[in-house]
PDB file of C-alpha atoms in Angstrom:
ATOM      1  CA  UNK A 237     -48.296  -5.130  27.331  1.00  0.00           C
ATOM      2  CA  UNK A 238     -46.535  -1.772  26.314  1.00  0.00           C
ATOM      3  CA  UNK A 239     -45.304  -2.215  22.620  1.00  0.00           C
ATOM      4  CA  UNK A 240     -41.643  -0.256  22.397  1.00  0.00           C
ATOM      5  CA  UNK A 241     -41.036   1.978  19.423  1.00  0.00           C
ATOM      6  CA  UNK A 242     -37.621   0.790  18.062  1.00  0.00           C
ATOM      7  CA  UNK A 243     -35.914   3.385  16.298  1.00  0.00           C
ATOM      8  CA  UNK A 244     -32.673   2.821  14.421  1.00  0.00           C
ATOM      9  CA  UNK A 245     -30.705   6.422  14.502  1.00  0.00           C
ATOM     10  CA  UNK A 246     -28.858   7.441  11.227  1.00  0.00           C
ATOM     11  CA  UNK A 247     -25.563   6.921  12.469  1.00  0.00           C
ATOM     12  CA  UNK A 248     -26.072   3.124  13.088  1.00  0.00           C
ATOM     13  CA  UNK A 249     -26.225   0.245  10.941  1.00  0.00           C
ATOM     14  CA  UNK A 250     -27.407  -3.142  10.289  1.00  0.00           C
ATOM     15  CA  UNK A 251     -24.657  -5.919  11.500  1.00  0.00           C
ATOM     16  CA  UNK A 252     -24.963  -7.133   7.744  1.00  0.00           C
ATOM     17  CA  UNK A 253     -23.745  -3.453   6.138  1.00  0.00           C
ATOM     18  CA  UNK A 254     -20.769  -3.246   8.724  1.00  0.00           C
ATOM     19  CA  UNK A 255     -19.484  -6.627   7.910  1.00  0.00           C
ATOM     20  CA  UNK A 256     -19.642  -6.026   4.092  1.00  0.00           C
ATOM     21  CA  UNK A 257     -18.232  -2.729   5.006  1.00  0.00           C
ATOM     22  CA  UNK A 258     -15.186  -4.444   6.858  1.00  0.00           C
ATOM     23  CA  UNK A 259     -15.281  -6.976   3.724  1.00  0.00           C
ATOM     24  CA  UNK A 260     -14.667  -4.221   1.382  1.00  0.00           C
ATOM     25  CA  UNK A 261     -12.383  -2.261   3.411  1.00  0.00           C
ATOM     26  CA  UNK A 262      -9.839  -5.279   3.374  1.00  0.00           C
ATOM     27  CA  UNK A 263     -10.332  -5.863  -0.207  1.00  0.00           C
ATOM     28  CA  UNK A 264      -9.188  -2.359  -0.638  1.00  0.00           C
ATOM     29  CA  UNK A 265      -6.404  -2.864   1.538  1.00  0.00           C
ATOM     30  CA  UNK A 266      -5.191  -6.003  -0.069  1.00  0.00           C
ATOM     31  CA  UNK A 267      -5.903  -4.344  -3.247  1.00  0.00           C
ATOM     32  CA  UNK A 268      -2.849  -1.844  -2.531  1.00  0.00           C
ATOM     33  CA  UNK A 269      -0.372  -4.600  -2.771  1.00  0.00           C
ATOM     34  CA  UNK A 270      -1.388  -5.286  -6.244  1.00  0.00           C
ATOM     35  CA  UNK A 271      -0.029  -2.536  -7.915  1.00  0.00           C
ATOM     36  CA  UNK A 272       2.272  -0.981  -9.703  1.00  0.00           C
ATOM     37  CA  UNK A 273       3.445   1.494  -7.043  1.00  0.00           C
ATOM     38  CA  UNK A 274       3.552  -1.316  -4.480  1.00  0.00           C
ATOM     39  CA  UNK A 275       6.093  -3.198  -7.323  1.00  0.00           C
ATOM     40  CA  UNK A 276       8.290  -0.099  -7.625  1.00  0.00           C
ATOM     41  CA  UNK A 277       7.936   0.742  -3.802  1.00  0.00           C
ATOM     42  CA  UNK A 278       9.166  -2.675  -3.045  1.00  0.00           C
ATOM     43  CA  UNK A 279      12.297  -2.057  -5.988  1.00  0.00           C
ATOM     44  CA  UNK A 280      13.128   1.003  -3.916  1.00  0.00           C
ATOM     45  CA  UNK A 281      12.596  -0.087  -0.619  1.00  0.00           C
ATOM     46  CA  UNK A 282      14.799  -3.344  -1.812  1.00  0.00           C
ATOM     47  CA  UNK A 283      17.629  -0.734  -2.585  1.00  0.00           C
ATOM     48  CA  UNK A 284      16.677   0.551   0.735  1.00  0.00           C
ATOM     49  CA  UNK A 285      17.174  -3.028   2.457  1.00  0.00           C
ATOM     50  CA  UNK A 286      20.316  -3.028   0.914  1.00  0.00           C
ATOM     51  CA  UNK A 287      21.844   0.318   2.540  1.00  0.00           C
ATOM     52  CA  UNK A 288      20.282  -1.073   5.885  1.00  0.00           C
ATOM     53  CA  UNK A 289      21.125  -4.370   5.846  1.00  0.00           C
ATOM     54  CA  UNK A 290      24.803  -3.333   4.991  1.00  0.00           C
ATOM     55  CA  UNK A 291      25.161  -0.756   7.280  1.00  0.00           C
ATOM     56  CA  UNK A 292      24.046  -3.087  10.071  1.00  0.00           C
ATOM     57  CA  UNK A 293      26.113  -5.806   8.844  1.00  0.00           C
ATOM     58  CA  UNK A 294      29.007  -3.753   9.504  1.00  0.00           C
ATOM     59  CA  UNK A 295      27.895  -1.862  12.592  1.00  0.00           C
ATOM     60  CA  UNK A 296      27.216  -5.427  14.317  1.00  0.00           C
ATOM     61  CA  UNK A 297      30.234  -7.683  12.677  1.00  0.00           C
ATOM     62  CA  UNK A 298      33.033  -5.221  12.701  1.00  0.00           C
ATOM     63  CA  UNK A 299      35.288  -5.593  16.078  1.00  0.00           C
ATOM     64  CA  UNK A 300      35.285  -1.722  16.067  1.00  0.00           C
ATOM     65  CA  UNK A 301      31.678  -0.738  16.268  1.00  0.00           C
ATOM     66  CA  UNK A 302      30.403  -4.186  17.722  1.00  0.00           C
ATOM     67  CA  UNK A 303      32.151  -3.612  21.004  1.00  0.00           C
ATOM     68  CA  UNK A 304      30.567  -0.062  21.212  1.00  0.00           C
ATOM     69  CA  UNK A 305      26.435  -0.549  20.192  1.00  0.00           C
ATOM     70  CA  UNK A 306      24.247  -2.702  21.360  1.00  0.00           C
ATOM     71  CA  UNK A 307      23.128  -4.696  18.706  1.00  0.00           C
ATOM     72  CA  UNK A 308      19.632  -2.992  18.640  1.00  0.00           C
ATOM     73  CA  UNK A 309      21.412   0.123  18.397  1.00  0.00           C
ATOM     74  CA  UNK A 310      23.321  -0.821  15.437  1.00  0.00           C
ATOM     75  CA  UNK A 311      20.087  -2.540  13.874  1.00  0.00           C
ATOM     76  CA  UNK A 312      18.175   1.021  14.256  1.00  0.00           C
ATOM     77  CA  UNK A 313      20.689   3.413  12.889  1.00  0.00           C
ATOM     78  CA  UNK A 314      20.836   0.628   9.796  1.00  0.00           C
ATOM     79  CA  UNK A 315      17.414   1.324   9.035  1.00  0.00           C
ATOM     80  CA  UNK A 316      17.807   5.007   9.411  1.00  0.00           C
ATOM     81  CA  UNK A 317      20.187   4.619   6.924  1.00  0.00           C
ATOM     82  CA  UNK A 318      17.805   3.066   4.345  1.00  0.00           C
ATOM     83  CA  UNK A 319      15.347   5.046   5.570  1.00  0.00           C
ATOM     84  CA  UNK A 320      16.944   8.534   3.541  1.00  0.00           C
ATOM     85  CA  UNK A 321      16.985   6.256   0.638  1.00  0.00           C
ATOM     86  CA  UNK A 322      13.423   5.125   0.775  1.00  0.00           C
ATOM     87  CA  UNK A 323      12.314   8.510   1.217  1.00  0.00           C
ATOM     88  CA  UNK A 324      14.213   9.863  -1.802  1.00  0.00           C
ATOM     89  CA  UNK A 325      13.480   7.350  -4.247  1.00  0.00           C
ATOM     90  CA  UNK A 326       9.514   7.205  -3.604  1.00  0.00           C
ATOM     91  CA  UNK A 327       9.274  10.982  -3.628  1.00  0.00           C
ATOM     92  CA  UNK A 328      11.307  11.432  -6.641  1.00  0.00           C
ATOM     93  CA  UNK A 329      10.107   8.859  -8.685  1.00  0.00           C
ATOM     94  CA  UNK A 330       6.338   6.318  -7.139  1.00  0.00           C
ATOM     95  CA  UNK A 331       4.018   9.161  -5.667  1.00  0.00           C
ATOM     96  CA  UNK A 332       3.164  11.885  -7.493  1.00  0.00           C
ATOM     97  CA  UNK A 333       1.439  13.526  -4.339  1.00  0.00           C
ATOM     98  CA  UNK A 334       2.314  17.269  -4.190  1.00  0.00           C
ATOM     99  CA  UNK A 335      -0.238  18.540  -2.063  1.00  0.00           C
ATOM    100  CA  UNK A 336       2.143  19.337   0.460  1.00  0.00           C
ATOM    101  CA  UNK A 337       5.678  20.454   0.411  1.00  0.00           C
ATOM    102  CA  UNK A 338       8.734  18.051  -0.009  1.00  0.00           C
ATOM    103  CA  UNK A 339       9.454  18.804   3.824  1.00  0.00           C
ATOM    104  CA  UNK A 340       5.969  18.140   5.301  1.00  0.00           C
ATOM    105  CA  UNK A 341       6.354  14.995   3.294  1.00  0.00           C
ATOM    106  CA  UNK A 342       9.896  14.088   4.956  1.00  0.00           C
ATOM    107  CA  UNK A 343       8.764  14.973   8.397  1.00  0.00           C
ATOM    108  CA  UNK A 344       5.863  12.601   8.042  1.00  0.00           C
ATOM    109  CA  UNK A 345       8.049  10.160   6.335  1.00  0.00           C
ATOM    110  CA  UNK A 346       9.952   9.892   9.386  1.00  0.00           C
ATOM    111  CA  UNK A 347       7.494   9.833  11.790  1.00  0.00           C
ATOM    112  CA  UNK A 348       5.953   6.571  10.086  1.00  0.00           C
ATOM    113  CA  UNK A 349       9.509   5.199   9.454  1.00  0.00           C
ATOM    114  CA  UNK A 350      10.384   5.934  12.745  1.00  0.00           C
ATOM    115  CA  UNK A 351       7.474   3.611  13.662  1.00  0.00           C
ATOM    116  CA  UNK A 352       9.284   1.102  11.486  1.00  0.00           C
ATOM    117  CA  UNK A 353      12.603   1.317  12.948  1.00  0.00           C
ATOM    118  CA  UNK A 354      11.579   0.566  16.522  1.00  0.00           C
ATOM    119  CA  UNK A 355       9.864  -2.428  15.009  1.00  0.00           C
ATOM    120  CA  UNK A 356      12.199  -3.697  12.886  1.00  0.00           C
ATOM    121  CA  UNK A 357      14.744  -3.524  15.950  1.00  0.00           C
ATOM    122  CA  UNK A 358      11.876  -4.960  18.364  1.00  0.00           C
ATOM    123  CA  UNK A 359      11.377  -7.803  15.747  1.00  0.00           C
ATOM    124  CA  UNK A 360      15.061  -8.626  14.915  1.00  0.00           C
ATOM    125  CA  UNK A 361      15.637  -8.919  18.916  1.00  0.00           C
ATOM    126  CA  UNK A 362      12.697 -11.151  19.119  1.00  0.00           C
ATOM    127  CA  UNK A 363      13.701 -13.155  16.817  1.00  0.00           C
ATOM    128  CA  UNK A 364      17.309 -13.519  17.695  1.00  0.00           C
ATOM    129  CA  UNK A 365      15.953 -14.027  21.318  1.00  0.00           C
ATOM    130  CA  UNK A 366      13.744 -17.035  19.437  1.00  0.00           C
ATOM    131  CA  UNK A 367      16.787 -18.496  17.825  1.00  0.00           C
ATOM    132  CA  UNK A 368      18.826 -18.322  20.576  1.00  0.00           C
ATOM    133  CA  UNK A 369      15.713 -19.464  22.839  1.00  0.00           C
ATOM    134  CA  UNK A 370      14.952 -22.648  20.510  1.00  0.00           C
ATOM    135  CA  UNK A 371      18.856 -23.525  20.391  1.00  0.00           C
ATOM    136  CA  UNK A 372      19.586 -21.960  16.703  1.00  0.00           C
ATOM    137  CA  UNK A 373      23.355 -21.738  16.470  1.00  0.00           C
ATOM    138  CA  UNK A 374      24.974 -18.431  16.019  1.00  0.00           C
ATOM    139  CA  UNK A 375      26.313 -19.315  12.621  1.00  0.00           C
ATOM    140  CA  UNK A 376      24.052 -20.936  10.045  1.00  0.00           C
ATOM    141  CA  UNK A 377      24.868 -22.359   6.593  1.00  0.00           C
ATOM    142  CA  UNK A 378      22.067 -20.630   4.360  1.00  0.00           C
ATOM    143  CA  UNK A 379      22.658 -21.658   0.160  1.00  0.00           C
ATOM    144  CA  UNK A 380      26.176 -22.043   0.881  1.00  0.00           C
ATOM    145  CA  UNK A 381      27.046 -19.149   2.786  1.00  0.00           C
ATOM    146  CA  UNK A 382      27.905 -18.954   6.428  1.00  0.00           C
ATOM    147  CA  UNK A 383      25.391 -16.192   7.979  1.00  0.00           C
ATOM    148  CA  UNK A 384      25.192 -15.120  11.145  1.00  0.00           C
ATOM    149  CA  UNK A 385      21.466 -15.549  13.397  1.00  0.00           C
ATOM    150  CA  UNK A 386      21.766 -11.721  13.879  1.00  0.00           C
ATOM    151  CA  UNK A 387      21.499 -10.709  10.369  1.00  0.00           C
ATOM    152  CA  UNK A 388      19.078 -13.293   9.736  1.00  0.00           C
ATOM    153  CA  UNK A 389      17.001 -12.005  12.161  1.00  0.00           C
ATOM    154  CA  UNK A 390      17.177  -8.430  10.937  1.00  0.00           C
ATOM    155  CA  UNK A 391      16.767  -9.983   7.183  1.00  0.00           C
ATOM    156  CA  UNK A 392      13.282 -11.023   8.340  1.00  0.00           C
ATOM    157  CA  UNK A 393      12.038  -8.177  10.499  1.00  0.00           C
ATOM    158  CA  UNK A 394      12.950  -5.651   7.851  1.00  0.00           C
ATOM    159  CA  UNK A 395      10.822  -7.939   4.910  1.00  0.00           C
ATOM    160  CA  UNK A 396       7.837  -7.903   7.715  1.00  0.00           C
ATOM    161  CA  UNK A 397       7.891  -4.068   8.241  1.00  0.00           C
ATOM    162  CA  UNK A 398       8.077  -3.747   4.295  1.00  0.00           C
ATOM    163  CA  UNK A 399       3.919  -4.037   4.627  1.00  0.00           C
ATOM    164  CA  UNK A 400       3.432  -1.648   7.619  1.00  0.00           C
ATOM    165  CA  UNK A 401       5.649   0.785   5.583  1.00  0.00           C
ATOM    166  CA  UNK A 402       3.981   0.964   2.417  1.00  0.00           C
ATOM    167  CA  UNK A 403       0.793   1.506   4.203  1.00  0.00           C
ATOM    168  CA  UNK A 404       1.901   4.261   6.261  1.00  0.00           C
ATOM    169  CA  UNK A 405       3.537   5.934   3.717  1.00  0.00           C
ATOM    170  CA  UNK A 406       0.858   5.057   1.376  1.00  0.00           C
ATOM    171  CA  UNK A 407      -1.721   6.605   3.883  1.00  0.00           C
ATOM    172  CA  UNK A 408      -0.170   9.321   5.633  1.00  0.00           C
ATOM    173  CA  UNK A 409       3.575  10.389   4.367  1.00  0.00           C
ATOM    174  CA  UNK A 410       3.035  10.989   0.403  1.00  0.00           C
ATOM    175  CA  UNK A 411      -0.759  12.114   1.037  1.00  0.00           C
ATOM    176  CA  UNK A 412      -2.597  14.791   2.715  1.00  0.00           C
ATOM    177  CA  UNK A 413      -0.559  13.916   6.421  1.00  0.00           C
ATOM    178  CA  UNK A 414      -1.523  12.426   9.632  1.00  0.00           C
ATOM    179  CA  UNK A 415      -3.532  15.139  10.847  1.00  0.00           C
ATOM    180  CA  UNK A 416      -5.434  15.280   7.841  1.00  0.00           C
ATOM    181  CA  UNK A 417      -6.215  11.304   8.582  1.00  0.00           C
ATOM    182  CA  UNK A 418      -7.021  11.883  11.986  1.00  0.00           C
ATOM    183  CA  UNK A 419      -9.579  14.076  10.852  1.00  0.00           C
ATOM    184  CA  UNK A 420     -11.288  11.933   8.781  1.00  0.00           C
ATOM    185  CA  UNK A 421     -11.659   8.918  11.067  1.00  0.00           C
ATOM    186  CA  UNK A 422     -15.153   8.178  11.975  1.00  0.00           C
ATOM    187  CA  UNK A 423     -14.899   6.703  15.568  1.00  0.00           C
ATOM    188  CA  UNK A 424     -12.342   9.732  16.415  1.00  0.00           C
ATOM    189  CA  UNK A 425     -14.931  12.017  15.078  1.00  0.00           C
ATOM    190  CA  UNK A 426     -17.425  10.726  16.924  1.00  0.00           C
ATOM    191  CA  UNK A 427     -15.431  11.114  20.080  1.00  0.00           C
ATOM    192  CA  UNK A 428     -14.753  14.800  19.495  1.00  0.00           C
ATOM    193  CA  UNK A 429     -18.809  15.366  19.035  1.00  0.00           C
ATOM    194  CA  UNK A 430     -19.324  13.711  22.232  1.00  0.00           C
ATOM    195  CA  UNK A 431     -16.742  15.528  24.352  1.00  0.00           C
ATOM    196  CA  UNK A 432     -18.142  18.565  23.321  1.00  0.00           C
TER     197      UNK A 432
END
């Protein structure tokens, strides 16, 4: 019987170091949201809520506007609107990145925000679809006001984007930008070695 030489290469590792690795990698993740610039992001991106919120409000309640957009229409160019005010606050005043220009930040900014509005006007739909799906009626008494399932629905898909948006922005808009992250990704790297 043949005995096999069993080599481990340098660029793999033992099951037991890539868990941990995972392990710590979520820690650090989860670690972001426990911060002061996650506090004052959340301050400014609650100012930011508020421009979008009211904006849609009125795009999607007035007679005027209502009978012109689609409601996903109206719930996008809301967060577009908040989405100027995000920017500005968090450049002026959280992240002190400079290693790029104001502009390369911006354009980045949108690109990852623009990410956020397509999901905060997927997620809204969804869940007015759900509501309207599970028999929720239009109207609903929440703490004594009379609310509408629409801007319910876009209350709760813009506070779920909040966490995709501090981590893109966090990652790729006030930091070295998305082609700088791209090149520092291991498994892309890896590709790029291969297909040459």
């Amino acid at each position: 019987m043949a005995v096999q030489d069993i080599s481990i290469s340098p660029h793999s590792r033992p099951s037991s170091v890539a868990t941990q690795s995972i392990v710590d990698r979520l820690n650090s993740l989860l670690g972001m949201f426990l911060t002061r610039r996650f506090a004052t992001f959340l301050v400014f991106g609650g100012l930011a809520a508020v421009v979008n919120l009211g904006v849609g409000r009125a795009l999607y309640t007035l007679p005027s506007t209502s009978a012109l957009l689609p409601y996903w229409v109206a719930v996008g160019l809301a967060s577009a609107a908040g989405l100027l005010v995000n920017f500005s606050l968090n450049y002026a005043f959280n992240f002190g990145y400079r290693g790029r220009s104001a502009g390369a930040q911006l354009r980045t900014f949108v690109m990852v925000a623009m990410g956020g509005v397509a999901l905060t006007a997927l997620l809204a739909s969804l869940v007015r679809a759900l509501a309207a799906w599970s028999g929720v009626p239009a109207m609903l008494e929440v703490a004594g006001t009379t609310l509408s399932v629409e801007f319910l629905a876009h209350v709760i898909a813009v506070g779920l984007v909040t966490f995709y948006s501090f981590i893109g922005h966090s990652v790729l808009s006030f930091n070295a930008g998305l082609r700088a992250f791209l090149r520092h990704l291991p498994a892309l790297n890896q590709f790029q070695r291969r297909a040459s």
